[in-house]
Amino acid sequence: MTAAEGEPSGQLEGALELCVANERVLLLPERALWLPSHDTLLVADLHWGKAAAFRAAHVPVPMGTTSSDLARLSSALESTGARQLLILGDLLHARGGRHDETFRIIAEWRERHEHVTMTLVRGNHDQHAGDPPATLRIRCTDEPARLGPFVGVHEPAHDANGYVLCGHLHPCVTVRGRGKQSLRLPAFVFGDARGVLPAFSSFTGGGMYEMQTGDHQYAIAGTEVVPLA
C-alpha cells in the first residue's frame, strides 16, 4: 500500500483517498469504502434487526437505528453514484430480529436504490440469521468476491492472489484529551496485505483489533476520515 498518510478527496466531502494495490480507494465518513474503478461501494457488519432482536428479548433499546443506518447508506450510495453494493458479511444480526416492520423499512429503502446491484458475502451472523428475503434482490454467496486486485471476505484471511478487504473485527480507536476525557471512534485499518472496514451499524460496539506490523489507522471523526500517526 502506498499513500499511507492518505490525502483528502476533492470529490467526496470528508473522504480520505489512498492508493491500495495500485488502485485508488476512498474511505468515506459514512463508514463505507468506495472503489471508483469498479463502481462499487463496500460496507461490512450492518447487523440489520439487531435492535429488534434485543427488544424481542425484553431489552430496552432505542428505536430507529435501522432507519438512521439506511439513511447513511443512502448518502454513501448517492454521493458516489455506485452501481454495485458489496456487503462483507453480517447483514442480519439474528433470527430474532427478522420482524415484518424491519423488513418493510428495508424494502422501501431497497426500492429507492433499485438500480444498484447488491451482493452479500455471508458472515458468521448470516449463517444463523438466514438470508434476507428474496424480494430485496440481494445476491448471497459464501464465496469471496473478487474485484480486480481485491478479495472481499467477511473474516480476516490471507489470500496470495489478492489484497483482502474484510470486516468482522469492528476496528475502532480511542482518542484521549485533557482531563482524562476519551472517545472511541470507528476506524478503517489498512496494512500490507489486508484492509479492515469499520462496522457499519451504529448499534454495534467497537472491537479489540490488534494492530499488525505495517498497519495504518484512519479514524472516522464525525463527518471526515482522518489518518492517525
GROMACS .gro file of C-alpha atoms in nm:
model
  229
    1MET     CA    1   0.000   0.000   0.000
    2THR     CA    2   0.121   0.349  -0.082
    3ALA     CA    3   0.000   0.691   0.029
    4ALA     CA    4  -0.006   0.558   0.385
    5GLU     CA    5  -0.081   0.901   0.528
    6GLY     CA    6  -0.379   0.946   0.299
    7GLU     CA    7  -0.495   1.254   0.116
    8PRO     CA    8  -0.826   1.438   0.143
    9SER     CA    9  -1.053   1.366  -0.151
   10GLY     CA   10  -1.154   1.665  -0.356
   11GLN     CA   11  -1.464   1.486  -0.486
   12LEU     CA   12  -1.637   1.340  -0.180
   13GLU     CA   13  -1.673   1.558   0.125
   14GLY     CA   14  -1.489   1.425   0.428
   15ALA     CA   15  -1.343   1.126   0.243
   16LEU     CA   16  -0.978   1.021   0.255
   17GLU     CA   17  -0.802   0.886  -0.053
   18LEU     CA   18  -0.544   0.606  -0.051
   19CYS     CA   19  -0.361   0.406  -0.311
   20VAL     CA   20  -0.408   0.038  -0.228
   21ALA     CA   21  -0.291  -0.247  -0.453
   22ASN     CA   22  -0.213   0.020  -0.714
   23GLU     CA   23  -0.575   0.134  -0.717
   24ARG     CA   24  -0.749   0.448  -0.595
   25VAL     CA   25  -0.955   0.382  -0.282
   26LEU     CA   26  -1.166   0.627  -0.085
   27LEU     CA   27  -1.256   0.591   0.282
   28LEU     CA   28  -1.591   0.756   0.347
   29PRO     CA   29  -1.712   0.904   0.677
   30GLU     CA   30  -2.035   0.707   0.629
   31ARG     CA   31  -1.824   0.401   0.729
   32ALA     CA   32  -1.806   0.277   0.370
   33LEU     CA   33  -1.529   0.212   0.120
   34TRP     CA   34  -1.553   0.336  -0.239
   35LEU     CA   35  -1.371   0.167  -0.527
   36PRO     CA   36  -1.429   0.407  -0.818
   37SER     CA   37  -1.261   0.192  -1.083
   38HIS     CA   38  -1.506  -0.089  -1.002
   39ASP     CA   39  -1.809   0.138  -0.946
   40THR     CA   40  -1.856  -0.046  -0.616
   41LEU     CA   41  -1.930   0.064  -0.262
   42LEU     CA   42  -1.827  -0.174   0.018
   43VAL     CA   43  -1.966  -0.198   0.370
   44ALA     CA   44  -1.944  -0.458   0.647
   45ASP     CA   45  -2.139  -0.560   0.955
   46LEU     CA   46  -2.474  -0.386   0.904
   47HIS     CA   47  -2.644  -0.612   1.162
   48TRP     CA   48  -2.995  -0.530   1.044
   49GLY     CA   49  -3.256  -0.618   1.303
   50LYS     CA   50  -3.018  -0.614   1.600
   51ALA     CA   51  -3.226  -0.364   1.797
   52ALA     CA   52  -3.542  -0.563   1.718
   53ALA     CA   53  -3.373  -0.879   1.843
   54PHE     CA   54  -3.283  -0.705   2.169
   55ARG     CA   55  -3.639  -0.579   2.213
   56ALA     CA   56  -3.770  -0.929   2.146
   57ALA     CA   57  -3.553  -1.039   2.438
   58HIS     CA   58  -3.712  -0.764   2.652
   59VAL     CA   59  -3.400  -0.545   2.650
   60PRO     CA   60  -3.499  -0.177   2.618
   61VAL     CA   61  -3.306  -0.019   2.331
   62PRO     CA   62  -3.370   0.293   2.120
   63MET     CA   63  -3.600   0.281   1.820
   64GLY     CA   64  -3.499   0.397   1.472
   65THR     CA   65  -3.147   0.257   1.443
   66THR     CA   66  -3.226   0.072   1.119
   67SER     CA   67  -3.375   0.384   0.959
   68SER     CA   68  -3.079   0.602   1.054
   69ASP     CA   69  -2.829   0.345   0.925
   70LEU     CA   70  -3.020   0.311   0.597
   71ALA     CA   71  -3.018   0.690   0.557
   72ARG     CA   72  -2.640   0.691   0.600
   73LEU     CA   73  -2.605   0.410   0.347
   74SER     CA   74  -2.825   0.603   0.102
   75SER     CA   75  -2.598   0.904   0.147
   76ALA     CA   76  -2.293   0.698   0.051
   77LEU     CA   77  -2.466   0.539  -0.248
   78GLU     CA   78  -2.594   0.870  -0.378
   79SER     CA   79  -2.273   1.068  -0.327
   80THR     CA   80  -2.066   0.806  -0.511
   81GLY     CA   81  -2.326   0.709  -0.770
   82ALA     CA   82  -2.228   0.345  -0.707
   83ARG     CA   83  -2.381   0.084  -0.932
   84GLN     CA   84  -2.284  -0.202  -0.702
   85LEU     CA   85  -2.302  -0.253  -0.327
   86LEU     CA   86  -2.086  -0.528  -0.179
   87ILE     CA   87  -2.166  -0.626   0.180
   88LEU     CA   88  -1.879  -0.801   0.357
   89GLY     CA   89  -2.083  -1.011   0.595
   90ASP     CA   90  -2.328  -0.986   0.884
   91LEU     CA   91  -2.613  -0.819   0.701
   92LEU     CA   92  -2.865  -0.958   0.951
   93HIS     CA   93  -2.793  -0.989   1.321
   94ALA     CA   94  -3.011  -1.276   1.440
   95ARG     CA   95  -3.326  -1.471   1.361
   96GLY     CA   96  -3.494  -1.287   1.646
   97GLY     CA   97  -3.458  -0.962   1.453
   98ARG     CA   98  -3.648  -1.080   1.145
   99HIS     CA   99  -3.951  -0.858   1.208
  100ASP     CA  100  -4.203  -0.756   0.944
  101GLU     CA  101  -4.167  -0.388   1.029
  102THR     CA  102  -3.789  -0.403   0.997
  103PHE     CA  103  -3.816  -0.567   0.655
  104ARG     CA  104  -4.083  -0.319   0.547
  105ILE     CA  105  -3.846  -0.028   0.616
  106ILE     CA  106  -3.563  -0.207   0.436
  107ALA     CA  107  -3.787  -0.290   0.137
  108GLU     CA  108  -3.877   0.079   0.095
  109TRP     CA  109  -3.507   0.166   0.106
  110ARG     CA  110  -3.426  -0.108  -0.148
  111GLU     CA  111  -3.687   0.027  -0.389
  112ARG     CA  112  -3.523   0.367  -0.369
  113HIS     CA  113  -3.199   0.205  -0.489
  114GLU     CA  114  -3.347  -0.048  -0.731
  115HIS     CA  115  -3.078   0.028  -0.991
  116VAL     CA  116  -2.798  -0.085  -0.757
  117THR     CA  117  -2.678  -0.447  -0.775
  118MET     CA  118  -2.632  -0.579  -0.422
  119THR     CA  119  -2.426  -0.877  -0.310
  120LEU     CA  120  -2.374  -1.025   0.035
  121VAL     CA  121  -2.068  -1.232   0.118
  122ARG     CA  122  -2.215  -1.421   0.413
  123GLY     CA  123  -2.063  -1.371   0.757
  124ASN     CA  124  -2.090  -1.565   1.081
  125HIS     CA  125  -2.414  -1.391   1.186
  126ASP     CA  126  -2.571  -1.457   0.845
  127GLN     CA  127  -2.517  -1.829   0.888
  128HIS     CA  128  -2.755  -1.823   1.187
  129ALA     CA  129  -2.987  -1.536   1.094
  130GLY     CA  130  -3.051  -1.664   0.742
  131ASP     CA  131  -3.052  -1.481   0.410
  132PRO     CA  132  -3.261  -1.169   0.359
  133PRO     CA  133  -3.598  -1.207   0.181
  134ALA     CA  134  -3.563  -1.275  -0.191
  135THR     CA  135  -3.779  -0.970  -0.260
  136LEU     CA  136  -3.488  -0.746  -0.155
  137ARG     CA  137  -3.287  -0.877  -0.451
  138ILE     CA  138  -2.962  -0.917  -0.259
  139ARG     CA  139  -2.749  -1.195  -0.403
  140CYS     CA  140  -2.599  -1.410  -0.126
  141THR     CA  141  -2.282  -1.617  -0.150
  142ASP     CA  142  -2.027  -1.796   0.067
  143GLU     CA  143  -1.755  -1.735  -0.191
  144PRO     CA  144  -1.508  -1.444  -0.177
  145ALA     CA  145  -1.596  -1.152  -0.404
  146ARG     CA  146  -1.316  -1.062  -0.645
  147LEU     CA  147  -1.279  -0.710  -0.783
  148GLY     CA  148  -0.956  -0.668  -0.975
  149PRO     CA  149  -0.673  -0.698  -0.718
  150PHE     CA  150  -0.917  -0.709  -0.425
  151VAL     CA  151  -1.069  -1.009  -0.248
  152GLY     CA  152  -1.380  -0.935  -0.042
  153VAL     CA  153  -1.449  -1.163   0.256
  154HIS     CA  154  -1.608  -1.128   0.599
  155GLU     CA  155  -1.345  -1.257   0.840
  156PRO     CA  156  -0.978  -1.161   0.801
  157ALA     CA  157  -0.788  -1.405   0.587
  158HIS     CA  158  -0.474  -1.435   0.378
  159ASP     CA  159  -0.510  -1.463   0.003
  160ALA     CA  160  -0.195  -1.486  -0.207
  161ASN     CA  161  -0.398  -1.393  -0.514
  162GLY     CA  162  -0.522  -1.056  -0.394
  163TYR     CA  163  -0.546  -0.779  -0.138
  164VAL     CA  164  -0.806  -0.877   0.122
  165LEU     CA  165  -1.088  -0.643   0.223
  166CYS     CA  166  -1.291  -0.760   0.522
  167GLY     CA  167  -1.499  -0.671   0.825
  168HIS     CA  168  -1.586  -0.876   1.136
  169LEU     CA  169  -1.337  -0.712   1.376
  170HIS     CA  170  -1.521  -0.379   1.416
  171PRO     CA  171  -1.200  -0.174   1.449
  172CYS     CA  172  -1.209   0.147   1.647
  173VAL     CA  173  -0.963   0.385   1.812
  174THR     CA  174  -0.964   0.565   2.144
  175VAL     CA  175  -0.886   0.934   2.126
  176ARG     CA  176  -0.781   1.094   2.454
  177GLY     CA  177  -0.795   1.459   2.551
  178ARG     CA  178  -0.725   1.668   2.856
  179GLY     CA  179  -0.891   1.593   3.187
  180LYS     CA  180  -0.887   1.217   3.122
  181GLN     CA  181  -1.150   1.258   2.852
  182SER     CA  182  -1.167   0.986   2.591
  183LEU     CA  183  -1.376   0.899   2.287
  184ARG     CA  184  -1.400   0.576   2.089
  185LEU     CA  185  -1.427   0.625   1.715
  186PRO     CA  186  -1.489   0.370   1.438
  187ALA     CA  187  -1.187   0.326   1.215
  188PHE     CA  188  -1.051   0.171   0.898
  189VAL     CA  189  -0.727  -0.027   0.923
  190PHE     CA  190  -0.507  -0.087   0.619
  191GLY     CA  191  -0.192  -0.295   0.614
  192ASP     CA  192   0.037  -0.457   0.363
  193ALA     CA  193  -0.199  -0.740   0.269
  194ARG     CA  194  -0.546  -0.651   0.401
  195GLY     CA  195  -0.784  -0.371   0.488
  196VAL     CA  196  -1.046  -0.394   0.762
  197LEU     CA  197  -1.366  -0.189   0.743
  198PRO     CA  198  -1.542  -0.049   1.049
  199ALA     CA  199  -1.879  -0.190   1.149
  200PHE     CA  200  -2.141  -0.001   0.950
  201SER     CA  201  -2.407  -0.049   1.218
  202SER     CA  202  -2.438   0.239   1.463
  203PHE     CA  203  -2.568  -0.013   1.719
  204THR     CA  204  -2.254  -0.227   1.717
  205GLY     CA  205  -1.967  -0.163   1.954
  206GLY     CA  206  -1.605  -0.137   1.853
  207GLY     CA  207  -1.393  -0.448   1.865
  208MET     CA  208  -1.047  -0.500   2.006
  209TYR     CA  209  -0.843  -0.500   1.686
  210GLU     CA  210  -0.481  -0.596   1.739
  211MET     CA  211  -0.256  -0.385   1.522
  212GLN     CA  212  -0.011  -0.569   1.298
  213THR     CA  213   0.325  -0.451   1.167
  214GLY     CA  214   0.262  -0.220   0.873
  215ASP     CA  215  -0.094  -0.130   0.976
  216HIS     CA  216  -0.226   0.225   0.948
  217GLN     CA  217  -0.541   0.350   1.120
  218TYR     CA  218  -0.791   0.601   0.981
  219ALA     CA  219  -1.049   0.725   1.229
  220ILE     CA  220  -1.397   0.847   1.142
  221ALA     CA  221  -1.427   1.176   1.329
  222GLY     CA  222  -1.780   1.295   1.264
  223THR     CA  223  -1.802   1.398   0.901
  224GLU     CA  224  -1.444   1.326   0.799
  225VAL     CA  225  -1.189   1.047   0.793
  226VAL     CA  226  -0.851   1.135   0.944
  227PRO     CA  227  -0.521   0.944   0.942
  228LEU     CA  228  -0.365   0.860   1.278
  229ALA     CA  229   0.005   0.851   1.343
   0.00000   0.00000   0.00000
